[in-house]
Amino acid sequence: MFKKTIITALFFVFLAGIAYSQQITRFAVVDLPSVYTAFFMDSRAVREFEERSARTQSDIDRMSREIQDLRSRMADAILAENQTEILRLENLISRRQEYLREFYQTRTAELERQRAQLMQSSSFLNQVHDEIRYIAESEGYSMVLNLRDNPSILWYSPSVDITDRLIRSLQTRARRN
């Protein structure tokens, strides 16, 4: 009888050890730009960023339409066999395209810098990190990765995306303060 009890106890200890060793490290992902946009949408800095981004896009669209208009005029000049006009328009189109490329690259870099500055405000980061820590500890996640800044994430299940929960938690905290 004593032998059976010891064997049964060892069996249960063995099963508990297997169950414990089978515990999987849990990962979660967060889309920080989405959190930032949702949480700070009403802030003046974000509105200014969005306005600047919209103005830049409007300028790019306007310049693209101008280039398209010049191409249309060049097609007319080709049909009219006006070589001087064709050469003038080719030169103008080339210069405008180059300017558009430089404009796009410059403005995109400026907008990215501004976005990074907005996201790195210490109060925002502190709140986000505190909430991520709370969610991770309460739900048993061992690691939380930023979805946008991690190119090595090839796939993830939506069940590990805690972005919406983080946004709700930050909004609830903001209402309390």
Short mmCIF file of N, CA and C in Angstrom, two decimals:
data_model
loop_
_atom_site.label_atom_id
_atom_site.label_comp_id
_atom_site.label_asym_id
_atom_site.label_seq_id
_atom_site.Cartn_x
_atom_site.Cartn_y
_atom_site.Cartn_z
N MET A 1 0.82 -1.18 0.00
CA MET A 1 0.00 0.00 0.00
C MET A 1 0.88 1.26 0.00
N PHE A 2 1.91 1.24 0.87
CA PHE A 2 2.82 2.37 0.97
C PHE A 2 3.55 2.57 -0.36
N LYS A 3 3.89 1.48 -1.01
CA LYS A 3 4.58 1.54 -2.28
C LYS A 3 3.68 2.15 -3.36
N LYS A 4 2.39 1.79 -3.33
CA LYS A 4 1.43 2.34 -4.29
C LYS A 4 1.26 3.84 -4.08
N THR A 5 1.24 4.30 -2.85
CA THR A 5 1.08 5.71 -2.53
C THR A 5 2.29 6.49 -3.02
N ILE A 6 3.46 5.96 -2.81
CA ILE A 6 4.68 6.63 -3.25
C ILE A 6 4.72 6.69 -4.78
N ILE A 7 4.38 5.61 -5.43
CA ILE A 7 4.37 5.59 -6.89
C ILE A 7 3.33 6.58 -7.42
N THR A 8 2.16 6.61 -6.82
CA THR A 8 1.12 7.55 -7.24
C THR A 8 1.58 8.99 -7.01
N ALA A 9 2.20 9.26 -5.88
CA ALA A 9 2.69 10.61 -5.59
C ALA A 9 3.77 11.00 -6.58
N LEU A 10 4.69 10.07 -6.86
CA LEU A 10 5.74 10.35 -7.84
C LEU A 10 5.15 10.58 -9.23
N PHE A 11 4.12 9.83 -9.56
CA PHE A 11 3.46 9.99 -10.84
C PHE A 11 2.86 11.40 -10.95
N PHE A 12 2.18 11.86 -9.89
CA PHE A 12 1.59 13.20 -9.91
C PHE A 12 2.66 14.29 -9.93
N VAL A 13 3.75 14.09 -9.23
CA VAL A 13 4.86 15.05 -9.27
C VAL A 13 5.44 15.09 -10.68
N PHE A 14 5.57 13.93 -11.29
CA PHE A 14 6.06 13.85 -12.65
C PHE A 14 5.12 14.60 -13.62
N LEU A 15 3.82 14.37 -13.48
CA LEU A 15 2.84 15.06 -14.33
C LEU A 15 2.88 16.57 -14.10
N ALA A 16 3.03 16.99 -12.85
CA ALA A 16 3.11 18.42 -12.55
C ALA A 16 4.37 19.02 -13.18
N GLY A 17 5.46 18.28 -13.12
CA GLY A 17 6.70 18.75 -13.74
C GLY A 17 6.55 18.90 -15.25
N ILE A 18 5.89 17.94 -15.87
CA ILE A 18 5.66 18.02 -17.32
C ILE A 18 4.76 19.21 -17.63
N ALA A 19 3.71 19.37 -16.87
CA ALA A 19 2.78 20.49 -17.11
C ALA A 19 3.51 21.82 -16.94
N TYR A 20 4.36 21.92 -15.92
CA TYR A 20 5.10 23.16 -15.68
C TYR A 20 6.10 23.42 -16.81
N SER A 21 6.75 22.37 -17.27
CA SER A 21 7.75 22.55 -18.33
C SER A 21 7.08 22.85 -19.68
N GLN A 22 5.82 22.49 -19.83
CA GLN A 22 5.10 22.75 -21.06
C GLN A 22 4.56 24.18 -21.13
N GLN A 23 4.72 24.91 -20.03
CA GLN A 23 4.23 26.29 -20.03
C GLN A 23 5.01 27.08 -21.07
N ILE A 24 4.28 27.69 -21.98
CA ILE A 24 4.88 28.38 -23.11
C ILE A 24 5.08 29.84 -22.76
N THR A 25 6.20 30.38 -23.22
CA THR A 25 6.43 31.81 -23.07
C THR A 25 5.45 32.52 -23.98
N ARG A 26 4.72 33.47 -23.43
CA ARG A 26 3.70 34.16 -24.20
C ARG A 26 4.22 35.53 -24.64
N PHE A 27 3.99 35.81 -25.91
CA PHE A 27 4.37 37.09 -26.49
C PHE A 27 3.11 37.87 -26.85
N ALA A 28 3.24 39.17 -26.85
CA ALA A 28 2.15 40.05 -27.31
C ALA A 28 2.77 41.09 -28.24
N VAL A 29 1.93 41.66 -29.09
CA VAL A 29 2.38 42.73 -29.96
C VAL A 29 1.51 43.96 -29.74
N VAL A 30 2.12 45.12 -29.96
CA VAL A 30 1.42 46.40 -29.84
C VAL A 30 1.79 47.25 -31.04
N ASP A 31 0.81 47.88 -31.63
CA ASP A 31 1.04 48.82 -32.72
C ASP A 31 1.10 50.21 -32.09
N LEU A 32 2.31 50.65 -31.68
CA LEU A 32 2.46 51.91 -30.96
C LEU A 32 1.98 53.13 -31.75
N PRO A 33 2.23 53.24 -33.06
CA PRO A 33 1.68 54.40 -33.77
C PRO A 33 0.15 54.48 -33.69
N SER A 34 -0.52 53.33 -33.72
CA SER A 34 -1.98 53.33 -33.58
C SER A 34 -2.40 53.78 -32.20
N VAL A 35 -1.66 53.35 -31.18
CA VAL A 35 -1.94 53.77 -29.81
C VAL A 35 -1.77 55.28 -29.70
N TYR A 36 -0.68 55.75 -30.23
CA TYR A 36 -0.38 57.18 -30.20
C TYR A 36 -1.47 57.98 -30.89
N THR A 37 -1.88 57.54 -32.07
CA THR A 37 -2.90 58.26 -32.83
C THR A 37 -4.23 58.26 -32.10
N ALA A 38 -4.63 57.12 -31.57
CA ALA A 38 -5.92 57.03 -30.88
C ALA A 38 -5.92 57.81 -29.57
N PHE A 39 -4.82 57.74 -28.84
CA PHE A 39 -4.80 58.35 -27.51
C PHE A 39 -4.60 59.85 -27.57
N PHE A 40 -3.81 60.34 -28.50
CA PHE A 40 -3.49 61.76 -28.55
C PHE A 40 -4.14 62.49 -29.72
N MET A 41 -5.22 61.94 -30.28
CA MET A 41 -5.85 62.53 -31.45
C MET A 41 -6.31 63.96 -31.18
N ASP A 42 -6.68 64.28 -29.96
CA ASP A 42 -7.19 65.62 -29.65
C ASP A 42 -6.10 66.60 -29.28
N SER A 43 -4.87 66.16 -29.21
CA SER A 43 -3.83 67.08 -28.79
C SER A 43 -3.45 68.03 -29.92
N ARG A 44 -3.03 69.22 -29.56
CA ARG A 44 -2.66 70.24 -30.54
C ARG A 44 -1.50 69.77 -31.41
N ALA A 45 -0.50 69.15 -30.80
CA ALA A 45 0.68 68.70 -31.55
C ALA A 45 0.29 67.68 -32.62
N VAL A 46 -0.62 66.79 -32.29
CA VAL A 46 -1.05 65.78 -33.26
C VAL A 46 -1.85 66.43 -34.38
N ARG A 47 -2.72 67.37 -34.02
CA ARG A 47 -3.50 68.07 -35.05
C ARG A 47 -2.56 68.80 -36.01
N GLU A 48 -1.54 69.46 -35.46
CA GLU A 48 -0.58 70.16 -36.32
C GLU A 48 0.15 69.18 -37.22
N PHE A 49 0.52 68.03 -36.68
CA PHE A 49 1.20 67.01 -37.48
C PHE A 49 0.28 66.53 -38.61
N GLU A 50 -0.97 66.24 -38.28
CA GLU A 50 -1.92 65.77 -39.29
C GLU A 50 -2.16 66.84 -40.36
N GLU A 51 -2.26 68.11 -39.95
CA GLU A 51 -2.44 69.20 -40.92
C GLU A 51 -1.23 69.32 -41.84
N ARG A 52 -0.04 69.23 -41.27
CA ARG A 52 1.18 69.32 -42.07
C ARG A 52 1.26 68.14 -43.04
N SER A 53 0.89 66.98 -42.57
CA SER A 53 0.89 65.79 -43.42
C SER A 53 -0.11 65.97 -44.57
N ALA A 54 -1.29 66.49 -44.28
CA ALA A 54 -2.31 66.71 -45.32
C ALA A 54 -1.84 67.76 -46.32
N ARG A 55 -1.20 68.84 -45.83
CA ARG A 55 -0.69 69.87 -46.74
C ARG A 55 0.38 69.30 -47.67
N THR A 56 1.24 68.47 -47.11
CA THR A 56 2.29 67.84 -47.91
C THR A 56 1.67 66.97 -48.99
N GLN A 57 0.68 66.17 -48.63
CA GLN A 57 0.03 65.31 -49.61
C GLN A 57 -0.67 66.14 -50.68
N SER A 58 -1.29 67.24 -50.27
CA SER A 58 -1.95 68.13 -51.22
C SER A 58 -0.93 68.72 -52.20
N ASP A 59 0.23 69.13 -51.69
CA ASP A 59 1.28 69.67 -52.56
C ASP A 59 1.78 68.61 -53.54
N ILE A 60 1.95 67.40 -53.07
CA ILE A 60 2.41 66.31 -53.93
C ILE A 60 1.37 66.04 -55.02
N ASP A 61 0.10 66.02 -54.64
CA ASP A 61 -0.96 65.79 -55.63
C ASP A 61 -0.99 66.91 -56.68
N ARG A 62 -0.84 68.16 -56.23
CA ARG A 62 -0.85 69.30 -57.14
C ARG A 62 0.31 69.20 -58.12
N MET A 63 1.52 68.89 -57.63
CA MET A 63 2.68 68.78 -58.51
C MET A 63 2.53 67.62 -59.49
N SER A 64 1.94 66.54 -59.05
CA SER A 64 1.71 65.39 -59.94
C SER A 64 0.74 65.76 -61.05
N ARG A 65 -0.31 66.51 -60.70
CA ARG A 65 -1.26 66.96 -61.73
C ARG A 65 -0.58 67.90 -62.73
N GLU A 66 0.30 68.79 -62.24
CA GLU A 66 1.03 69.70 -63.14
C GLU A 66 1.90 68.91 -64.12
N ILE A 67 2.58 67.89 -63.61
CA ILE A 67 3.43 67.06 -64.48
C ILE A 67 2.57 66.34 -65.51
N GLN A 68 1.43 65.84 -65.07
CA GLN A 68 0.53 65.16 -66.00
C GLN A 68 0.03 66.12 -67.08
N ASP A 69 -0.27 67.36 -66.70
CA ASP A 69 -0.69 68.37 -67.66
C ASP A 69 0.42 68.67 -68.67
N LEU A 70 1.65 68.76 -68.17
CA LEU A 70 2.79 69.00 -69.08
C LEU A 70 2.96 67.83 -70.05
N ARG A 71 2.75 66.62 -69.58
CA ARG A 71 2.85 65.46 -70.48
C ARG A 71 1.77 65.52 -71.56
N SER A 72 0.60 65.94 -71.16
CA SER A 72 -0.49 66.08 -72.13
C SER A 72 -0.14 67.14 -73.18
N ARG A 73 0.42 68.26 -72.73
CA ARG A 73 0.84 69.31 -73.67
C ARG A 73 1.96 68.81 -74.58
N MET A 74 2.85 67.97 -74.03
CA MET A 74 3.93 67.42 -74.85
C MET A 74 3.36 66.47 -75.92
N ALA A 75 2.34 65.70 -75.57
CA ALA A 75 1.72 64.82 -76.56
C ALA A 75 1.13 65.64 -77.69
N ASP A 76 0.52 66.76 -77.34
CA ASP A 76 -0.03 67.66 -78.38
C ASP A 76 1.10 68.20 -79.25
N ALA A 77 2.23 68.57 -78.64
CA ALA A 77 3.37 69.08 -79.40
C ALA A 77 3.96 68.01 -80.30
N ILE A 78 3.93 66.77 -79.86
CA ILE A 78 4.43 65.66 -80.70
C ILE A 78 3.54 65.51 -81.92
N LEU A 79 2.23 65.59 -81.69
CA LEU A 79 1.29 65.47 -82.81
C LEU A 79 1.48 66.63 -83.80
N ALA A 80 1.79 67.81 -83.26
CA ALA A 80 2.00 68.99 -84.12
C ALA A 80 3.42 69.03 -84.68
N GLU A 81 4.26 68.08 -84.27
CA GLU A 81 5.65 67.99 -84.72
C GLU A 81 6.43 69.27 -84.46
N ASN A 82 6.19 69.87 -83.29
CA ASN A 82 6.85 71.11 -82.87
C ASN A 82 8.05 70.72 -81.99
N GLN A 83 9.21 70.54 -82.61
CA GLN A 83 10.40 70.03 -81.93
C GLN A 83 10.88 70.96 -80.80
N THR A 84 10.84 72.26 -81.00
CA THR A 84 11.30 73.17 -79.94
C THR A 84 10.40 73.07 -78.71
N GLU A 85 9.10 72.96 -78.93
CA GLU A 85 8.16 72.83 -77.81
C GLU A 85 8.35 71.47 -77.11
N ILE A 86 8.57 70.43 -77.90
CA ILE A 86 8.81 69.09 -77.33
C ILE A 86 10.03 69.12 -76.42
N LEU A 87 11.14 69.69 -76.91
CA LEU A 87 12.37 69.75 -76.10
C LEU A 87 12.17 70.60 -74.84
N ARG A 88 11.47 71.74 -74.99
CA ARG A 88 11.22 72.60 -73.83
C ARG A 88 10.37 71.86 -72.78
N LEU A 89 9.33 71.15 -73.24
CA LEU A 89 8.45 70.43 -72.31
C LEU A 89 9.16 69.24 -71.67
N GLU A 90 9.99 68.53 -72.46
CA GLU A 90 10.77 67.41 -71.89
C GLU A 90 11.66 67.91 -70.76
N ASN A 91 12.33 69.01 -70.99
CA ASN A 91 13.22 69.60 -70.00
C ASN A 91 12.43 70.03 -68.76
N LEU A 92 11.30 70.67 -68.99
CA LEU A 92 10.46 71.13 -67.88
C LEU A 92 9.91 69.95 -67.08
N ILE A 93 9.45 68.93 -67.76
CA ILE A 93 8.93 67.74 -67.08
C ILE A 93 10.01 67.09 -66.24
N SER A 94 11.20 66.96 -66.81
CA SER A 94 12.31 66.35 -66.10
C SER A 94 12.65 67.13 -64.82
N ARG A 95 12.72 68.46 -64.95
CA ARG A 95 13.03 69.28 -63.76
C ARG A 95 11.92 69.17 -62.70
N ARG A 96 10.67 69.18 -63.14
CA ARG A 96 9.56 69.09 -62.19
C ARG A 96 9.53 67.73 -61.51
N GLN A 97 9.82 66.66 -62.24
CA GLN A 97 9.85 65.33 -61.64
C GLN A 97 10.96 65.23 -60.59
N GLU A 98 12.12 65.78 -60.93
CA GLU A 98 13.24 65.76 -59.98
C GLU A 98 12.90 66.56 -58.73
N TYR A 99 12.27 67.72 -58.91
CA TYR A 99 11.86 68.54 -57.77
C TYR A 99 10.84 67.78 -56.92
N LEU A 100 9.89 67.12 -57.57
CA LEU A 100 8.87 66.35 -56.84
C LEU A 100 9.53 65.24 -56.03
N ARG A 101 10.49 64.54 -56.62
CA ARG A 101 11.20 63.48 -55.89
C ARG A 101 11.91 64.03 -54.66
N GLU A 102 12.63 65.13 -54.83
CA GLU A 102 13.34 65.74 -53.70
C GLU A 102 12.36 66.26 -52.65
N PHE A 103 11.30 66.89 -53.10
CA PHE A 103 10.27 67.41 -52.19
C PHE A 103 9.68 66.27 -51.36
N TYR A 104 9.32 65.18 -52.04
CA TYR A 104 8.73 64.03 -51.36
C TYR A 104 9.69 63.46 -50.31
N GLN A 105 10.93 63.26 -50.69
CA GLN A 105 11.91 62.69 -49.76
C GLN A 105 12.15 63.61 -48.56
N THR A 106 12.28 64.89 -48.82
CA THR A 106 12.52 65.85 -47.74
C THR A 106 11.33 65.91 -46.79
N ARG A 107 10.15 66.07 -47.35
CA ARG A 107 8.96 66.20 -46.49
C ARG A 107 8.66 64.91 -45.74
N THR A 108 8.87 63.78 -46.36
CA THR A 108 8.64 62.51 -45.69
C THR A 108 9.59 62.37 -44.51
N ALA A 109 10.85 62.72 -44.70
CA ALA A 109 11.82 62.65 -43.61
C ALA A 109 11.44 63.61 -42.48
N GLU A 110 11.00 64.82 -42.82
CA GLU A 110 10.58 65.78 -41.80
C GLU A 110 9.39 65.26 -41.01
N LEU A 111 8.42 64.71 -41.72
CA LEU A 111 7.23 64.18 -41.04
C LEU A 111 7.58 63.00 -40.13
N GLU A 112 8.48 62.15 -40.58
CA GLU A 112 8.89 61.02 -39.75
C GLU A 112 9.62 61.49 -38.49
N ARG A 113 10.46 62.52 -38.64
CA ARG A 113 11.14 63.09 -37.46
C ARG A 113 10.12 63.67 -36.48
N GLN A 114 9.15 64.40 -37.02
CA GLN A 114 8.13 65.00 -36.16
C GLN A 114 7.31 63.92 -35.46
N ARG A 115 6.96 62.86 -36.18
CA ARG A 115 6.20 61.76 -35.59
C ARG A 115 7.02 61.11 -34.47
N ALA A 116 8.30 60.91 -34.71
CA ALA A 116 9.16 60.29 -33.70
C ALA A 116 9.26 61.17 -32.46
N GLN A 117 9.36 62.48 -32.65
CA GLN A 117 9.42 63.39 -31.51
C GLN A 117 8.13 63.35 -30.70
N LEU A 118 7.01 63.31 -31.39
CA LEU A 118 5.73 63.24 -30.69
C LEU A 118 5.61 61.96 -29.88
N MET A 119 6.07 60.87 -30.48
CA MET A 119 5.94 59.57 -29.80
C MET A 119 6.91 59.43 -28.65
N GLN A 120 7.97 60.22 -28.61
CA GLN A 120 8.96 60.04 -27.57
C GLN A 120 8.81 61.04 -26.44
N SER A 121 7.68 61.72 -26.38
CA SER A 121 7.48 62.60 -25.23
C SER A 121 7.45 61.72 -23.99
N SER A 122 8.16 62.12 -22.97
CA SER A 122 8.36 61.26 -21.80
C SER A 122 7.05 60.89 -21.12
N SER A 123 6.10 61.80 -21.03
CA SER A 123 4.84 61.47 -20.35
C SER A 123 4.08 60.40 -21.13
N PHE A 124 4.07 60.51 -22.45
CA PHE A 124 3.40 59.50 -23.26
C PHE A 124 4.06 58.13 -23.08
N LEU A 125 5.38 58.10 -23.23
CA LEU A 125 6.09 56.82 -23.10
C LEU A 125 5.93 56.21 -21.72
N ASN A 126 6.00 57.03 -20.70
CA ASN A 126 5.83 56.51 -19.34
C ASN A 126 4.45 55.90 -19.15
N GLN A 127 3.42 56.58 -19.60
CA GLN A 127 2.06 56.05 -19.48
C GLN A 127 1.91 54.75 -20.26
N VAL A 128 2.40 54.75 -21.48
CA VAL A 128 2.28 53.55 -22.32
C VAL A 128 3.04 52.38 -21.70
N HIS A 129 4.26 52.62 -21.26
CA HIS A 129 5.04 51.52 -20.67
C HIS A 129 4.41 51.01 -19.38
N ASP A 130 3.86 51.90 -18.57
CA ASP A 130 3.18 51.46 -17.35
C ASP A 130 1.98 50.58 -17.69
N GLU A 131 1.19 51.00 -18.67
CA GLU A 131 0.01 50.22 -19.05
C GLU A 131 0.40 48.89 -19.71
N ILE A 132 1.43 48.91 -20.54
CA ILE A 132 1.90 47.66 -21.15
C ILE A 132 2.36 46.69 -20.07
N ARG A 133 3.11 47.20 -19.11
CA ARG A 133 3.58 46.36 -18.02
C ARG A 133 2.40 45.76 -17.26
N TYR A 134 1.39 46.57 -16.96
CA TYR A 134 0.23 46.09 -16.22
C TYR A 134 -0.51 45.00 -17.02
N ILE A 135 -0.77 45.27 -18.30
CA ILE A 135 -1.47 44.30 -19.15
C ILE A 135 -0.67 43.01 -19.27
N ALA A 136 0.63 43.14 -19.51
CA ALA A 136 1.49 41.96 -19.67
C ALA A 136 1.51 41.11 -18.40
N GLU A 137 1.66 41.75 -17.26
CA GLU A 137 1.70 41.00 -16.00
C GLU A 137 0.35 40.38 -15.68
N SER A 138 -0.73 41.11 -15.91
CA SER A 138 -2.04 40.58 -15.57
C SER A 138 -2.50 39.48 -16.52
N GLU A 139 -2.02 39.49 -17.76
CA GLU A 139 -2.44 38.47 -18.72
C GLU A 139 -1.37 37.42 -18.98
N GLY A 140 -0.25 37.50 -18.29
CA GLY A 140 0.77 36.47 -18.37
C GLY A 140 1.68 36.53 -19.59
N TYR A 141 1.87 37.71 -20.17
CA TYR A 141 2.80 37.82 -21.29
C TYR A 141 4.21 38.01 -20.76
N SER A 142 5.15 37.31 -21.38
CA SER A 142 6.54 37.43 -20.99
C SER A 142 7.25 38.54 -21.74
N MET A 143 6.74 38.85 -22.94
CA MET A 143 7.38 39.86 -23.77
C MET A 143 6.33 40.55 -24.63
N VAL A 144 6.48 41.87 -24.80
CA VAL A 144 5.60 42.65 -25.66
C VAL A 144 6.48 43.35 -26.70
N LEU A 145 6.16 43.15 -27.97
CA LEU A 145 6.96 43.70 -29.07
C LEU A 145 6.18 44.80 -29.78
N ASN A 146 6.92 45.83 -30.23
CA ASN A 146 6.31 46.87 -31.04
C ASN A 146 6.18 46.34 -32.46
N LEU A 147 4.98 46.23 -32.93
CA LEU A 147 4.70 45.61 -34.22
C LEU A 147 5.34 46.36 -35.38
N ARG A 148 5.31 47.68 -35.36
CA ARG A 148 5.81 48.48 -36.48
C ARG A 148 7.34 48.53 -36.53
N ASP A 149 7.99 48.48 -35.38
CA ASP A 149 9.44 48.64 -35.35
C ASP A 149 10.18 47.31 -35.35
N ASN A 150 9.49 46.23 -35.60
CA ASN A 150 10.14 44.93 -35.53
C ASN A 150 9.94 44.20 -36.87
N PRO A 151 10.86 44.37 -37.81
CA PRO A 151 10.70 43.74 -39.11
C PRO A 151 10.84 42.21 -39.07
N SER A 152 11.29 41.67 -37.96
CA SER A 152 11.45 40.22 -37.89
C SER A 152 10.14 39.52 -37.53
N ILE A 153 9.09 40.25 -37.23
CA ILE A 153 7.79 39.62 -36.98
C ILE A 153 7.17 39.33 -38.35
N LEU A 154 7.13 38.07 -38.70
CA LEU A 154 6.61 37.68 -40.01
C LEU A 154 5.11 37.41 -39.95
N TRP A 155 4.64 36.94 -38.81
CA TRP A 155 3.23 36.62 -38.64
C TRP A 155 2.93 36.65 -37.16
N TYR A 156 1.71 37.01 -36.84
CA TYR A 156 1.25 36.94 -35.46
C TYR A 156 -0.25 36.71 -35.47
N SER A 157 -0.72 36.08 -34.45
CA SER A 157 -2.15 35.85 -34.30
C SER A 157 -2.79 37.10 -33.73
N PRO A 158 -3.94 37.50 -34.23
CA PRO A 158 -4.61 38.67 -33.66
C PRO A 158 -4.90 38.52 -32.17
N SER A 159 -4.89 37.30 -31.68
CA SER A 159 -5.16 37.10 -30.25
C SER A 159 -4.03 37.64 -29.37
N VAL A 160 -2.85 37.86 -29.92
CA VAL A 160 -1.74 38.40 -29.11
C VAL A 160 -1.55 39.91 -29.32
N ASP A 161 -2.40 40.51 -30.15
CA ASP A 161 -2.33 41.95 -30.38
C ASP A 161 -3.11 42.65 -29.26
N ILE A 162 -2.40 43.34 -28.40
CA ILE A 162 -3.03 44.00 -27.25
C ILE A 162 -3.21 45.50 -27.48
N THR A 163 -3.11 45.94 -28.73
CA THR A 163 -3.20 47.36 -29.05
C THR A 163 -4.52 47.97 -28.58
N ASP A 164 -5.64 47.33 -28.93
CA ASP A 164 -6.95 47.89 -28.54
C ASP A 164 -7.12 47.91 -27.03
N ARG A 165 -6.68 46.87 -26.37
CA ARG A 165 -6.78 46.84 -24.90
C ARG A 165 -5.94 47.97 -24.29
N LEU A 166 -4.75 48.20 -24.84
CA LEU A 166 -3.88 49.26 -24.35
C LEU A 166 -4.53 50.63 -24.56
N ILE A 167 -5.14 50.84 -25.70
CA ILE A 167 -5.81 52.12 -25.98
C ILE A 167 -6.95 52.33 -24.99
N ARG A 168 -7.79 51.31 -24.80
CA ARG A 168 -8.90 51.43 -23.85
C ARG A 168 -8.39 51.73 -22.45
N SER A 169 -7.33 51.07 -22.06
CA SER A 169 -6.77 51.26 -20.72
C SER A 169 -6.22 52.67 -20.55
N LEU A 170 -5.52 53.18 -21.57
CA LEU A 170 -4.98 54.54 -21.50
C LEU A 170 -6.12 55.58 -21.47
N GLN A 171 -7.17 55.33 -22.25
CA GLN A 171 -8.29 56.26 -22.25
C GLN A 171 -9.02 56.25 -20.91
N THR A 172 -9.15 55.09 -20.32
CA THR A 172 -9.79 54.99 -19.01
C THR A 172 -8.96 55.74 -17.98
N ARG A 173 -7.67 55.56 -18.01
CA ARG A 173 -6.78 56.25 -17.08
C ARG A 173 -6.85 57.77 -17.27
N ALA A 174 -6.92 58.22 -18.53
CA ALA A 174 -6.99 59.66 -18.83
C ALA A 174 -8.30 60.26 -18.29
N ARG A 175 -9.39 59.51 -18.37
CA ARG A 175 -10.68 60.01 -17.86
C ARG A 175 -10.66 60.14 -16.34
N ARG A 176 -9.92 59.24 -15.69
CA ARG A 176 -9.84 59.30 -14.22
C ARG A 176 -9.03 60.48 -13.75
N ASN A 177 -8.04 60.90 -14.55
CA ASN A 177 -7.15 62.01 -14.13
C ASN A 177 -7.72 63.35 -14.40
#
